[in-house]
Coordinates of N, CA and C and ligand atoms in Angstrom, one line a residue:
M1448 N -7.3 27.3 -71.6 CA -7.5 27.8 -70.2 C -8.3 26.8 -69.4
A1449 N -7.9 26.4 -68.3 CA -8.7 25.5 -67.4 C -9.8 26.3 -66.7
T1450 N -10.9 25.8 -66.5 CA -11.9 26.5 -65.8 C -11.9 26.0 -64.3
L1451 N -12.6 26.7 -63.4 CA -12.6 26.5 -62.0 C -13.9 26.0 -61.5
G1452 N -13.9 24.8 -60.9 CA -15.1 24.4 -60.1 C -14.8 24.6 -58.7
V1453 N -15.6 25.4 -58.0 CA -15.3 25.6 -56.5 C -16.1 24.6 -55.7
N1454 N -15.3 23.8 -54.9 CA -16.0 22.8 -54.0 C -16.3 23.5 -52.7
I1455 N -17.6 23.5 -52.3 CA -18.0 24.3 -51.2 C -18.3 23.4 -49.9
D1456 N -17.8 22.1 -50.0 CA -18.0 21.2 -48.8 C -17.6 21.8 -47.5
H1457 N -16.5 22.5 -47.5 CA -15.9 22.9 -46.2 C -16.6 24.2 -45.6
I1458 N -17.4 24.8 -46.4 CA -18.3 25.8 -45.9 C -19.4 25.1 -45.0
A1459 N -19.8 23.9 -45.5 CA -20.8 23.1 -44.8 C -20.1 22.5 -43.5
T1460 N -18.8 22.2 -43.7 CA -18.1 21.6 -42.5 C -18.1 22.6 -41.3
I1461 N -18.0 23.9 -41.6 CA -18.0 24.9 -40.6 C -19.4 25.0 -40.0
R1462 N -20.4 24.9 -40.8 CA -21.8 24.9 -40.4 C -22.1 23.8 -39.4
Q1463 N -21.6 22.6 -39.9 CA -21.9 21.3 -39.1 C -21.2 21.3 -37.7
A1464 N -20.1 22.1 -37.6 CA -19.4 22.2 -36.4 C -20.3 22.6 -35.2
R1465 N -21.3 23.4 -35.6 CA -22.3 23.9 -34.6 C -23.7 23.4 -34.8
G1466 N -23.9 22.8 -35.9 CA -25.2 22.2 -36.2 C -26.3 23.2 -36.5
G1467 N -25.9 24.4 -36.8 CA -27.0 25.5 -37.1 C -27.1 25.7 -38.6
K1468 N -27.4 26.9 -38.9 CA -27.7 27.3 -40.3 C -26.5 28.0 -41.0
D1469 N -25.6 28.5 -40.2 CA -24.5 29.3 -40.8 C -23.1 28.6 -40.7
P1470 N -22.3 28.9 -41.7 CA -22.5 29.5 -43.0 C -23.2 28.6 -43.9
D1471 N -24.0 29.2 -44.8 CA -24.8 28.4 -45.7 C -24.0 28.1 -47.0
P1472 N -23.7 26.8 -47.3 CA -23.0 26.5 -48.6 C -23.7 27.0 -49.8
V1473 N -25.0 27.1 -49.8 CA -25.7 27.6 -51.0 C -25.4 29.0 -51.2
L1474 N -25.4 29.8 -50.2 CA -25.0 31.2 -50.3 C -23.6 31.3 -50.8
A1475 N -22.7 30.5 -50.2 CA -21.3 30.5 -50.7 C -21.2 30.2 -52.2
A1476 N -22.0 29.2 -52.6 CA -22.0 28.9 -54.1 C -22.4 30.1 -54.9
M1477 N -23.4 30.8 -54.5 CA -23.8 32.0 -55.2 C -22.7 33.0 -55.3
M1478 N -22.0 33.2 -54.1 CA -20.9 34.2 -54.1 C -19.7 33.7 -54.9
A1479 N -19.5 32.4 -55.0 CA -18.4 31.9 -55.8 C -18.7 32.1 -57.3
E1480 N -20.0 32.0 -57.6 CA -20.4 32.2 -59.0 C -20.2 33.7 -59.4
L1481 N -20.6 34.6 -58.4 CA -20.5 36.0 -58.7 C -19.0 36.4 -58.9
A1482 N -18.1 35.7 -58.2 CA -16.7 36.0 -58.3 C -16.1 35.4 -59.5
G1483 N -16.8 34.6 -60.3 CA -16.3 34.1 -61.6 C -16.1 32.6 -61.7
A1484 N -16.5 31.9 -60.6 CA -16.4 30.4 -60.7 C -17.2 29.9 -61.9
H1485 N -16.6 28.9 -62.5 CA -17.3 28.3 -63.7 C -18.2 27.2 -63.3
G1486 N -18.1 26.7 -62.1 CA -18.9 25.6 -61.7 C -18.9 25.4 -60.2
I1487 N -19.8 24.7 -59.6 CA -19.9 24.5 -58.2 C -19.9 22.9 -58.0
T1488 N -19.0 22.5 -57.1 CA -18.9 21.1 -56.7 C -19.3 20.9 -55.3
A1489 N -20.0 19.8 -55.0 CA -20.4 19.5 -53.6 C -20.4 17.9 -53.5
H1490 N -19.9 17.4 -52.4 CA -19.8 16.0 -52.2 C -20.9 15.6 -51.1
L1491 N -21.9 14.8 -51.5 CA -22.9 14.3 -50.6 C -22.3 13.0 -50.1
R1492 N -21.7 13.0 -48.9 CA -21.1 11.8 -48.4 C -22.2 10.9 -47.7
E1493 N -22.0 9.6 -47.7 CA -23.0 8.7 -47.0 C -23.2 9.1 -45.6
D1494 N -22.1 9.6 -44.9 CA -22.3 9.9 -43.5 C -22.7 11.4 -43.3
R1495 N -23.0 12.1 -44.4 CA -23.5 13.5 -44.3 C -22.7 14.4 -43.4
R1496 N -21.3 14.2 -43.4 CA -20.5 14.9 -42.5 C -20.5 16.4 -42.8
H1497 N -20.7 16.8 -44.0 CA -20.7 18.3 -44.3 C -22.0 18.6 -45.2
I1498 N -22.0 18.3 -46.4 CA -23.1 18.7 -47.3 C -24.3 17.8 -46.9
Q1499 N -25.5 18.4 -46.8 CA -26.7 17.7 -46.5 C -27.6 17.6 -47.7
D1500 N -28.6 16.7 -47.6 CA -29.5 16.6 -48.8 C -30.2 17.9 -49.2
R1501 N -30.6 18.7 -48.2 CA -31.2 20.0 -48.4 C -30.3 20.9 -49.3
D1502 N -29.0 20.8 -49.0 CA -28.0 21.6 -49.8 C -28.0 21.3 -51.2
I1503 N -28.0 20.0 -51.5 CA -28.0 19.5 -52.9 C -29.2 20.0 -53.7
Y1504 N -30.4 19.8 -53.0 CA -31.6 20.2 -53.7 C -31.6 21.7 -54.0
L1505 N -31.2 22.5 -53.0 CA -31.2 24.0 -53.1 C -30.1 24.4 -54.1
L1506 N -29.0 23.7 -54.1 CA -27.9 24.0 -55.1 C -28.5 23.8 -56.5
K1507 N -29.2 22.7 -56.7 CA -29.7 22.4 -58.1 C -30.6 23.6 -58.5
Q1508 N -31.4 24.1 -57.6 CA -32.3 25.2 -58.0 C -31.6 26.5 -58.2
S1509 N -30.4 26.7 -57.5 CA -29.8 28.0 -57.4 C -28.6 28.2 -58.3
V1510 N -27.9 27.1 -58.6 CA -26.6 27.3 -59.3 C -26.9 27.6 -60.8
S1511 N -26.3 28.6 -61.3 CA -26.6 29.0 -62.7 C -25.4 28.6 -63.6
T1512 N -24.3 28.1 -63.0 CA -23.2 27.6 -63.9 C -23.4 26.1 -64.1
R1513 N -22.6 25.3 -63.4 CA -22.8 23.8 -63.6 C -22.7 23.2 -62.2
L1514 N -23.6 22.4 -61.8 CA -23.5 21.7 -60.6 C -22.9 20.3 -60.8
N1515 N -21.8 20.1 -60.1 CA -21.1 18.8 -60.2 C -21.3 18.1 -58.8
L1516 N -22.0 17.0 -58.8 CA -22.2 16.3 -57.5 C -21.2 15.2 -57.4
E1517 N -20.4 15.3 -56.4 CA -19.4 14.2 -56.1 C -20.1 13.2 -55.2
M1518 N -19.9 11.9 -55.5 CA -20.6 10.9 -54.7 C -20.0 9.5 -54.9
A1519 N -20.3 8.7 -53.9 CA -20.0 7.3 -54.0 C -21.1 6.6 -54.8
A1520 N -20.9 5.6 -55.5 CA -21.9 5.0 -56.3 C -22.7 4.0 -55.5
T1521 N -23.3 4.4 -54.4 CA -24.2 3.6 -53.6 C -25.6 3.8 -54.0
A1522 N -26.5 2.8 -53.8 CA -27.8 2.9 -54.2 C -28.6 4.1 -53.7
E1523 N -28.3 4.4 -52.4 CA -29.0 5.6 -51.8 C -28.6 6.9 -52.5
I1524 N -27.3 7.1 -52.7 CA -26.9 8.4 -53.3 C -27.2 8.4 -54.8
V1525 N -27.1 7.3 -55.5 CA -27.5 7.3 -56.9 C -29.0 7.7 -57.0
K1526 N -29.8 7.2 -56.1 CA -31.3 7.6 -56.2 C -31.4 9.1 -56.0
I1527 N -30.7 9.7 -55.1 CA -30.8 11.1 -54.9 C -30.3 11.9 -56.2
A1528 N -29.2 11.4 -56.7 CA -28.6 12.1 -57.9 C -29.6 12.1 -59.1
V1529 N -30.2 11.0 -59.2 CA -31.2 10.8 -60.4 C -32.4 11.7 -60.1
D1530 N -32.7 12.0 -58.8 CA -33.8 12.9 -58.5 C -33.4 14.3 -58.7
V1531 N -32.2 14.6 -58.3 CA -31.7 16.0 -58.3 C -31.4 16.5 -59.8
L1532 N -30.8 15.6 -60.5 CA -30.4 15.8 -61.9 C -29.3 16.9 -62.0
P1533 N -28.1 16.7 -61.4 CA -27.1 17.7 -61.5 C -26.5 17.7 -63.0
F1534 N -25.7 18.7 -63.3 CA -25.1 18.7 -64.7 C -24.2 17.5 -64.8
M1535 N -23.5 17.2 -63.7 CA -22.5 16.1 -63.8 C -22.4 15.4 -62.4
V1536 N -22.1 14.1 -62.4 CA -21.7 13.4 -61.2 C -20.3 13.0 -61.3
T1537 N -19.5 13.2 -60.2 CA -18.2 12.6 -60.2 C -18.1 11.5 -59.2
L1538 N -17.9 10.3 -59.7 CA -17.9 9.1 -58.8 C -16.6 9.0 -58.1
V1539 N -16.6 8.9 -56.8 CA -15.4 8.8 -55.9 C -15.6 7.6 -55.0
P1540 N -14.4 7.0 -54.6 CA -14.5 6.0 -53.5 C -14.7 6.7 -52.2
E1541 N -15.4 6.0 -51.3 CA -15.6 6.7 -50.0 C -15.4 5.7 -48.8
K1542 N -14.6 6.2 -47.9 CA -14.4 5.4 -46.7 C -14.8 6.2 -45.5
R1543 N -15.5 5.6 -44.6 CA -16.0 6.4 -43.4 C -14.9 7.0 -42.6
E1544 N -13.7 6.3 -42.5 CA -12.7 6.7 -41.6 C -11.8 7.8 -42.2
E1545 N -11.9 8.0 -43.5 CA -11.0 9.0 -44.1 C -11.4 10.4 -43.8
R1546 N -10.4 11.3 -43.8 CA -10.6 12.7 -43.6 C -11.2 13.3 -44.8
T1547 N -10.6 12.9 -46.0 CA -11.1 13.4 -47.3 C -10.8 12.2 -48.2
T1548 N -11.3 12.3 -49.5 CA -11.2 11.2 -50.4 C -9.7 10.9 -50.6
E1549 N -9.4 9.6 -50.4 CA -7.9 9.3 -50.3 C -7.3 8.8 -51.6
G1550 N -8.1 8.1 -52.4 CA -7.5 7.6 -53.7 C -8.6 7.6 -54.7
G1551 N -8.2 7.3 -56.0 CA -9.1 7.2 -57.0 C -9.9 5.9 -57.0
I1552 N -11.0 5.9 -57.9 CA -11.7 4.6 -58.0 C -10.9 3.6 -58.7
P1553 N -10.8 2.4 -58.2 CA -10.1 1.3 -58.9 C -11.0 0.8 -60.0
V1554 N -10.9 1.3 -61.2 CA -11.8 1.0 -62.3 C -11.4 -0.3 -63.0
Q1555 N -10.1 -0.6 -63.1 CA -9.7 -1.8 -63.7 C -10.3 -3.0 -63.1
G1556 N -10.9 -3.9 -63.9 CA -11.6 -5.1 -63.4 C -13.0 -4.8 -63.0
K1557 N -13.4 -3.6 -62.9 CA -14.8 -3.3 -62.5 C -15.6 -2.5 -63.6
E1558 N -15.0 -2.6 -64.9 CA -15.6 -1.9 -66.0 C -17.1 -2.2 -66.2
R1559 N -17.4 -3.5 -66.1 CA -18.8 -3.9 -66.4 C -19.8 -3.4 -65.3
D1560 N -19.3 -3.5 -64.0 CA -20.2 -3.0 -62.9 C -20.4 -1.5 -63.1
L1561 N -19.3 -0.8 -63.4 CA -19.5 0.7 -63.6 C -20.4 1.0 -64.7
E1562 N -20.2 0.3 -65.8 CA -21.0 0.5 -67.0 C -22.5 0.5 -66.6
K1563 N -22.8 -0.5 -65.8 CA -24.3 -0.7 -65.4 C -24.7 0.5 -64.5
T1564 N -23.8 0.9 -63.6 CA -24.2 2.1 -62.7 C -24.3 3.3 -63.6
L1565 N -23.5 3.5 -64.6 CA -23.5 4.7 -65.4 C -24.8 4.8 -66.3
E1566 N -25.4 3.6 -66.5 CA -26.6 3.6 -67.4 C -27.7 4.5 -66.8
S1567 N -27.9 4.5 -65.5 CA -29.0 5.3 -64.9 C -28.7 6.8 -65.1
F1568 N -27.4 7.1 -65.0 CA -27.1 8.5 -65.2 C -27.3 8.9 -66.7
R1569 N -26.8 8.1 -67.6 CA -26.9 8.3 -69.0 C -28.4 8.5 -69.4
N1570 N -29.2 7.6 -68.9 CA -30.6 7.7 -69.2 C -31.3 9.0 -68.7
N1571 N -30.6 9.7 -67.8 CA -31.2 10.9 -67.3 C -30.4 12.1 -67.7
N1572 N -29.5 11.9 -68.7 CA -28.7 13.0 -69.3 C -27.8 13.7 -68.3
I1573 N -27.3 12.9 -67.3 CA -26.3 13.4 -66.4 C -24.9 12.9 -66.9
L1574 N -24.0 13.9 -67.0 CA -22.7 13.5 -67.4 C -22.0 12.8 -66.3
V1575 N -21.1 11.9 -66.6 CA -20.4 11.1 -65.5 C -18.9 11.3 -65.7
S1576 N -18.3 11.6 -64.5 CA -16.8 11.7 -64.5 C -16.3 10.7 -63.4
L1577 N -15.2 10.0 -63.7 CA -14.7 9.1 -62.7 C -13.4 9.7 -62.1
F1578 N -13.4 9.7 -60.8 CA -12.2 10.2 -60.1 C -11.2 9.1 -60.0
I1579 N -10.1 9.2 -60.8 CA -9.1 8.1 -60.8 C -7.7 8.6 -60.6
D1580 N -6.8 7.7 -60.2 CA -5.4 8.0 -60.1 C -4.8 8.2 -61.5
P1581 N -3.8 9.0 -61.6 CA -3.2 9.2 -63.0 C -2.4 8.0 -63.5
D1582 N -3.0 6.9 -63.5 CA -2.4 5.6 -64.0 C -3.0 5.3 -65.4
I1583 N -2.1 4.9 -66.3 CA -2.6 4.6 -67.7 C -3.6 3.5 -67.7
S1584 N -3.3 2.4 -66.8 CA -4.2 1.3 -66.8 C -5.6 1.7 -66.4
Q1585 N -5.7 2.6 -65.4 CA -7.0 3.1 -64.9 C -7.7 3.9 -66.0
I1586 N -6.9 4.7 -66.7 CA -7.5 5.5 -67.8 C -8.1 4.7 -68.9
K1587 N -7.3 3.7 -69.3 CA -7.8 2.8 -70.3 C -9.1 2.1 -69.9
A1588 N -9.1 1.7 -68.6 CA -10.3 1.0 -68.1 C -11.5 2.0 -68.1
A1589 N -11.2 3.2 -67.7 CA -12.3 4.2 -67.6 C -12.9 4.5 -68.9
S1590 N -12.1 4.4 -70.0 CA -12.6 4.7 -71.3 C -13.6 3.5 -71.8
K1591 N -13.6 2.4 -71.1 CA -14.5 1.3 -71.5 C -15.8 1.3 -70.7
T1592 N -16.0 2.3 -69.8 CA -17.2 2.3 -69.0 C -18.3 3.1 -69.5
G1593 N -18.0 3.9 -70.5 CA -19.0 4.8 -71.1 C -19.0 6.2 -70.5
A1594 N -18.0 6.4 -69.5 CA -17.9 7.7 -68.9 C -17.3 8.7 -69.9
T1595 N -17.8 9.9 -69.9 CA -17.3 10.9 -70.9 C -16.1 11.7 -70.3
H1596 N -16.0 11.7 -69.0 CA -15.0 12.5 -68.3 C -14.3 11.7 -67.2
I1597 N -13.1 12.1 -67.0 CA -12.4 11.6 -65.8 C -11.9 12.8 -65.0
E1598 N -11.7 12.6 -63.7 CA -11.0 13.6 -62.9 C -9.7 13.0 -62.4
L1599 N -8.6 13.5 -62.7 CA -7.3 13.0 -62.3 C -7.1 13.4 -60.9
H1600 N -6.7 12.5 -60.0 CA -6.3 12.7 -58.6 C -5.0 13.4 -58.6
T1601 N -5.0 14.7 -58.1 CA -3.8 15.5 -58.1 C -3.2 15.5 -56.6
G1602 N -3.7 14.7 -55.8 CA -3.2 14.6 -54.4 C -1.8 14.2 -54.3
Y1603 N -1.4 13.2 -55.1 CA 0.0 12.7 -55.0 C 0.9 13.8 -55.4
Y1604 N 0.6 14.5 -56.5 CA 1.4 15.7 -56.9 C 1.4 16.7 -55.8
A1605 N 0.3 17.0 -55.2 CA 0.2 18.1 -54.2 C 1.0 17.7 -53.0
N1606 N 1.1 16.5 -52.6 CA 1.8 16.1 -51.4 C 3.3 15.8 -51.6
A1607 N 3.7 15.7 -52.9 CA 5.1 15.4 -53.2 C 6.0 16.7 -53.1
K1608 N 7.3 16.5 -52.9 CA 8.2 17.6 -52.8 C 9.4 17.4 -53.8
G1609 N 9.9 18.5 -54.3 CA 11.1 18.5 -55.1 C 11.0 17.6 -56.4
Q1610 N 12.0 16.8 -56.6 CA 11.9 15.9 -57.9 C 10.7 15.1 -57.9
A1611 N 10.3 14.6 -56.7 CA 9.1 13.7 -56.7 C 7.9 14.4 -57.2
Q1612 N 7.8 15.7 -56.9 CA 6.7 16.5 -57.4 C 6.7 16.7 -58.9
F1613 N 7.9 16.9 -59.4 CA 8.1 17.1 -60.8 C 7.7 15.8 -61.5
D1614 N 8.1 14.6 -60.9 CA 7.7 13.3 -61.5 C 6.2 13.1 -61.5
E1615 N 5.6 13.6 -60.4 CA 4.1 13.4 -60.3 C 3.4 14.3 -61.4
L1616 N 4.0 15.5 -61.6 CA 3.5 16.4 -62.7 C 3.6 15.7 -64.0
E1617 N 4.7 15.0 -64.3 CA 4.9 14.3 -65.5 C 3.8 13.2 -65.7
R1618 N 3.5 12.5 -64.6 CA 2.5 11.5 -64.6 C 1.2 12.1 -64.9
L1619 N 0.9 13.2 -64.4 CA -0.4 13.9 -64.7 C -0.5 14.3 -66.2
R1620 N 0.7 14.8 -66.7 CA 0.8 15.2 -68.2 C 0.5 13.9 -69.1
D1621 N 1.2 12.8 -68.8 CA 1.1 11.6 -69.6 C -0.3 11.1 -69.5
A1622 N -0.9 11.1 -68.3 CA -2.3 10.6 -68.1 C -3.2 11.4 -68.9
T1623 N -3.0 12.7 -68.9 CA -3.9 13.6 -69.7 C -3.8 13.4 -71.2
M1624 N -2.6 13.2 -71.6 CA -2.4 12.9 -73.1 C -3.1 11.6 -73.5
V1625 N -2.9 10.6 -72.7 CA -3.5 9.3 -73.0 C -5.1 9.4 -73.0
A1626 N -5.6 10.1 -72.0 CA -7.0 10.2 -71.8 C -7.6 11.0 -73.0
T1627 N -7.0 12.1 -73.4 CA -7.6 12.9 -74.4 C -7.5 12.1 -75.8
K1628 N -6.5 11.3 -75.9 CA -6.4 10.5 -77.2 C -7.5 9.5 -77.2
L1629 N -7.9 9.0 -76.0 CA -9.0 8.0 -75.9 C -10.4 8.7 -76.0
G1630 N -10.4 10.0 -76.1 CA -11.6 10.8 -76.3 C -12.3 11.2 -75.0
L1631 N -11.5 11.1 -73.9 CA -12.1 11.4 -72.6 C -11.8 12.9 -72.3
H1632 N -12.8 13.6 -71.6 CA -12.6 15.0 -71.1 C -11.8 14.8 -69.8
V1633 N -10.9 15.7 -69.6 CA -10.0 15.5 -68.4 C -10.2 16.7 -67.4
N1634 N -10.7 16.4 -66.2 CA -10.7 17.4 -65.1 C -9.6 16.9 -64.1
A1635 N -9.3 17.7 -63.1 CA -8.3 17.4 -62.1 C -8.6 18.0 -60.8
G1636 N -8.2 17.4 -59.7 CA -8.4 18.0 -58.4 C -8.0 17.2 -57.3
H1637 N -7.9 17.8 -56.1 CA -7.5 17.3 -54.8 C -6.2 17.9 -54.4
G1638 N -6.2 18.6 -53.3 CA -5.0 19.2 -52.8 C -4.4 20.3 -53.5
L1639 N -5.1 20.8 -54.5 CA -4.5 22.0 -55.3 C -4.7 23.3 -54.4
D1640 N -3.6 24.1 -54.4 CA -3.7 25.3 -53.7 C -3.0 26.5 -54.5
Y1641 N -2.9 27.6 -53.8 CA -2.4 28.8 -54.6 C -0.9 28.7 -55.0
R1642 N -0.2 27.8 -54.4 CA 1.2 27.6 -54.8 C 1.4 26.5 -55.9
N1643 N 0.6 25.5 -55.8 CA 0.9 24.4 -56.7 C -0.1 24.3 -58.0
V1644 N -1.0 25.2 -58.0 CA -2.1 25.0 -59.0 C -1.6 25.3 -60.5
A1645 N -0.8 26.3 -60.6 CA -0.5 26.8 -62.0 C 0.1 25.7 -62.9
A1646 N 1.0 24.9 -62.4 CA 1.6 23.9 -63.2 C 0.5 22.9 -63.7
V1647 N -0.5 22.6 -62.9 CA -1.5 21.7 -63.4 C -2.5 22.4 -64.3
A1648 N -2.8 23.6 -64.0 CA -3.7 24.4 -64.9 C -3.0 24.5 -66.3
N1649 N -1.7 24.5 -66.4 CA -1.0 24.6 -67.7 C -0.9 23.3 -68.5
I1650 N -1.3 22.2 -67.9 CA -1.2 21.0 -68.7 C -2.3 21.0 -69.8
D1651 N -1.7 20.8 -71.0 CA -2.6 20.8 -72.2 C -3.6 19.7 -72.1
G1652 N -4.9 20.1 -72.2 CA -5.9 19.0 -72.2 C -6.7 19.0 -70.9
V1653 N -6.2 19.6 -69.8 CA -6.9 19.7 -68.6 C -8.0 20.7 -68.7
E1654 N -9.3 20.3 -68.5 CA -10.4 21.3 -68.8 C -10.8 22.0 -67.5
E1655 N -11.0 21.3 -66.4 CA -11.5 21.9 -65.2 C -10.8 21.5 -64.0
L1656 N -10.6 22.4 -63.1 CA -9.9 22.1 -61.8 C -11.0 22.2 -60.7
N1657 N -11.1 21.2 -59.9 CA -12.1 21.2 -58.8 C -11.3 21.5 -57.5
I1658 N -11.5 22.6 -56.9 CA -10.7 23.0 -55.7 C -11.6 23.5 -54.6
G1659 N -11.3 22.9 -53.4 CA -12.1 23.2 -52.3 C -11.4 23.8 -51.1
H1660 N -10.6 23.0 -50.4 CA -10.1 23.3 -49.1 C -9.2 24.6 -49.1
S1661 N -8.4 24.7 -50.1 CA -7.5 25.9 -50.1 C -8.3 27.2 -50.3
I1662 N -9.3 27.1 -51.1 CA -10.2 28.3 -51.4 C -10.9 28.7 -50.1
V1663 N -11.5 27.7 -49.4 CA -12.3 28.0 -48.2 C -11.4 28.4 -47.1
A1664 N -10.2 27.8 -47.1 CA -9.2 28.3 -46.0 C -8.8 29.7 -46.2
R1665 N -8.5 30.1 -47.5 CA -8.2 31.5 -47.7 C -9.4 32.4 -47.5
A1666 N -10.6 31.9 -47.9 CA -11.8 32.7 -47.7 C -12.0 33.0 -46.2
S1667 N -11.6 32.2 -45.3 CA -11.8 32.4 -43.9 C -11.0 33.6 -43.4
L1668 N -10.0 34.0 -44.2 CA -9.2 35.1 -43.8 C -9.4 36.4 -44.6
V1669 N -9.7 36.2 -45.9 CA -9.8 37.4 -46.8 C -11.1 37.5 -47.5
G1670 N -12.0 36.5 -47.3 CA -13.3 36.6 -47.9 C -13.4 35.7 -49.1
L1671 N -14.6 35.2 -49.4 CA -14.7 34.2 -50.5 C -14.5 34.8 -51.9
D1672 N -15.0 36.0 -52.0 CA -14.9 36.7 -53.3 C -13.4 36.8 -53.7
T1673 N -12.6 37.3 -52.8 CA -11.2 37.5 -53.0 C -10.5 36.1 -53.3
A1674 N -10.9 35.2 -52.4 CA -10.2 33.8 -52.5 C -10.5 33.2 -53.9
V1675 N -11.7 33.3 -54.4 CA -12.1 32.8 -55.7 C -11.4 33.5 -56.8
R1676 N -11.4 34.9 -56.7 CA -10.7 35.7 -57.8 C -9.2 35.4 -57.8
D1677 N -8.6 35.3 -56.6 CA -7.2 35.0 -56.6 C -6.9 33.7 -57.3
M1678 N -7.7 32.7 -57.1 CA -7.5 31.4 -57.7 C -7.7 31.5 -59.2
L1679 N -8.7 32.2 -59.6 CA -9.0 32.3 -61.1 C -7.8 33.0 -61.7
G1680 N -7.2 34.0 -61.0 CA -6.0 34.7 -61.6 C -4.8 33.7 -61.8
L1681 N -4.8 32.7 -61.0 CA -3.6 31.7 -61.2 C -3.9 30.7 -62.2
I1682 N -5.1 30.4 -62.5 CA -5.4 29.3 -63.5 C -5.7 29.9 -64.9
G1683 N -6.1 31.2 -65.0 CA -6.5 31.7 -66.2 C -5.4 32.0 -67.2
Ligands
LIG2459 N1 -12.0 16.4 -56.4 C1 -12.4 15.3 -55.7 C2 -12.9 14.1 -56.4 C3 -12.5 15.4 -54.3 O1 -13.0 14.3 -53.6 C4 -12.1 16.6 -53.6 C5 -12.2 16.6 -52.1 O2 -13.6 16.7 -51.8 C6 -11.7 17.6 -54.4 C7 -11.6 17.5 -55.8 C8 -11.3 18.9 -53.7 O3 -10.1 18.7 -53.0 P1 -9.5 19.9 -52.1 O4 -10.6 20.2 -51.1 O5 -8.3 19.3 -51.5 O6 -9.3 21.0 -53.0

């Protein structure tokens, strides 16, 4: 059974729309845990468009499951991560113009650089996951960096239709098989919703799904507790 990491970034997006205190992503994380979430994920972006430094520090103190800090591997954010000591960091590429993370990290050819970045996390007992496209070459490269986990980018699958979506699902299956054979733990996420999640949750070897937008969108209509429980019902 895949577990569920609830990404609470978009609770912070709503707060930032007015620049006040509400709704508080830390409170949302507590509610998601009460509803059965296995972990909480938050992305501290360089431009601080949603999650703020204060949120990450309070999440570290409050989360009783696992805190997964999504981040770009920039010196500023690495320093914060090493200070906060989350359970895991998931390294993502970040572009200021993008609405959300668009593609995986191009690991191939950058194995050495990443290995160096990963050292500071390893020295502080922080697990590292690399968000990558479901390409065999990227997976093989990821296995050479010292990362213990990868997160497969499910956005291509989520955006595809018909046969193309079936093909993308096959790509995720093959990628998971290769990664687990190389000893990597496999998480997955991006664009997963109540209609497309089950097929990914059923892939043998996928351990955790990180899901944000669809849960927060449903929560705005039916409440966070129901939205998280509905998602758990589909992946369990
Ligand atoms: N995983 C990663 C690495 C992401 O960057 C995001 C988006 O922040 C997610 C999962 C969650 O994606 P979504 O909000 O589409 O569920």
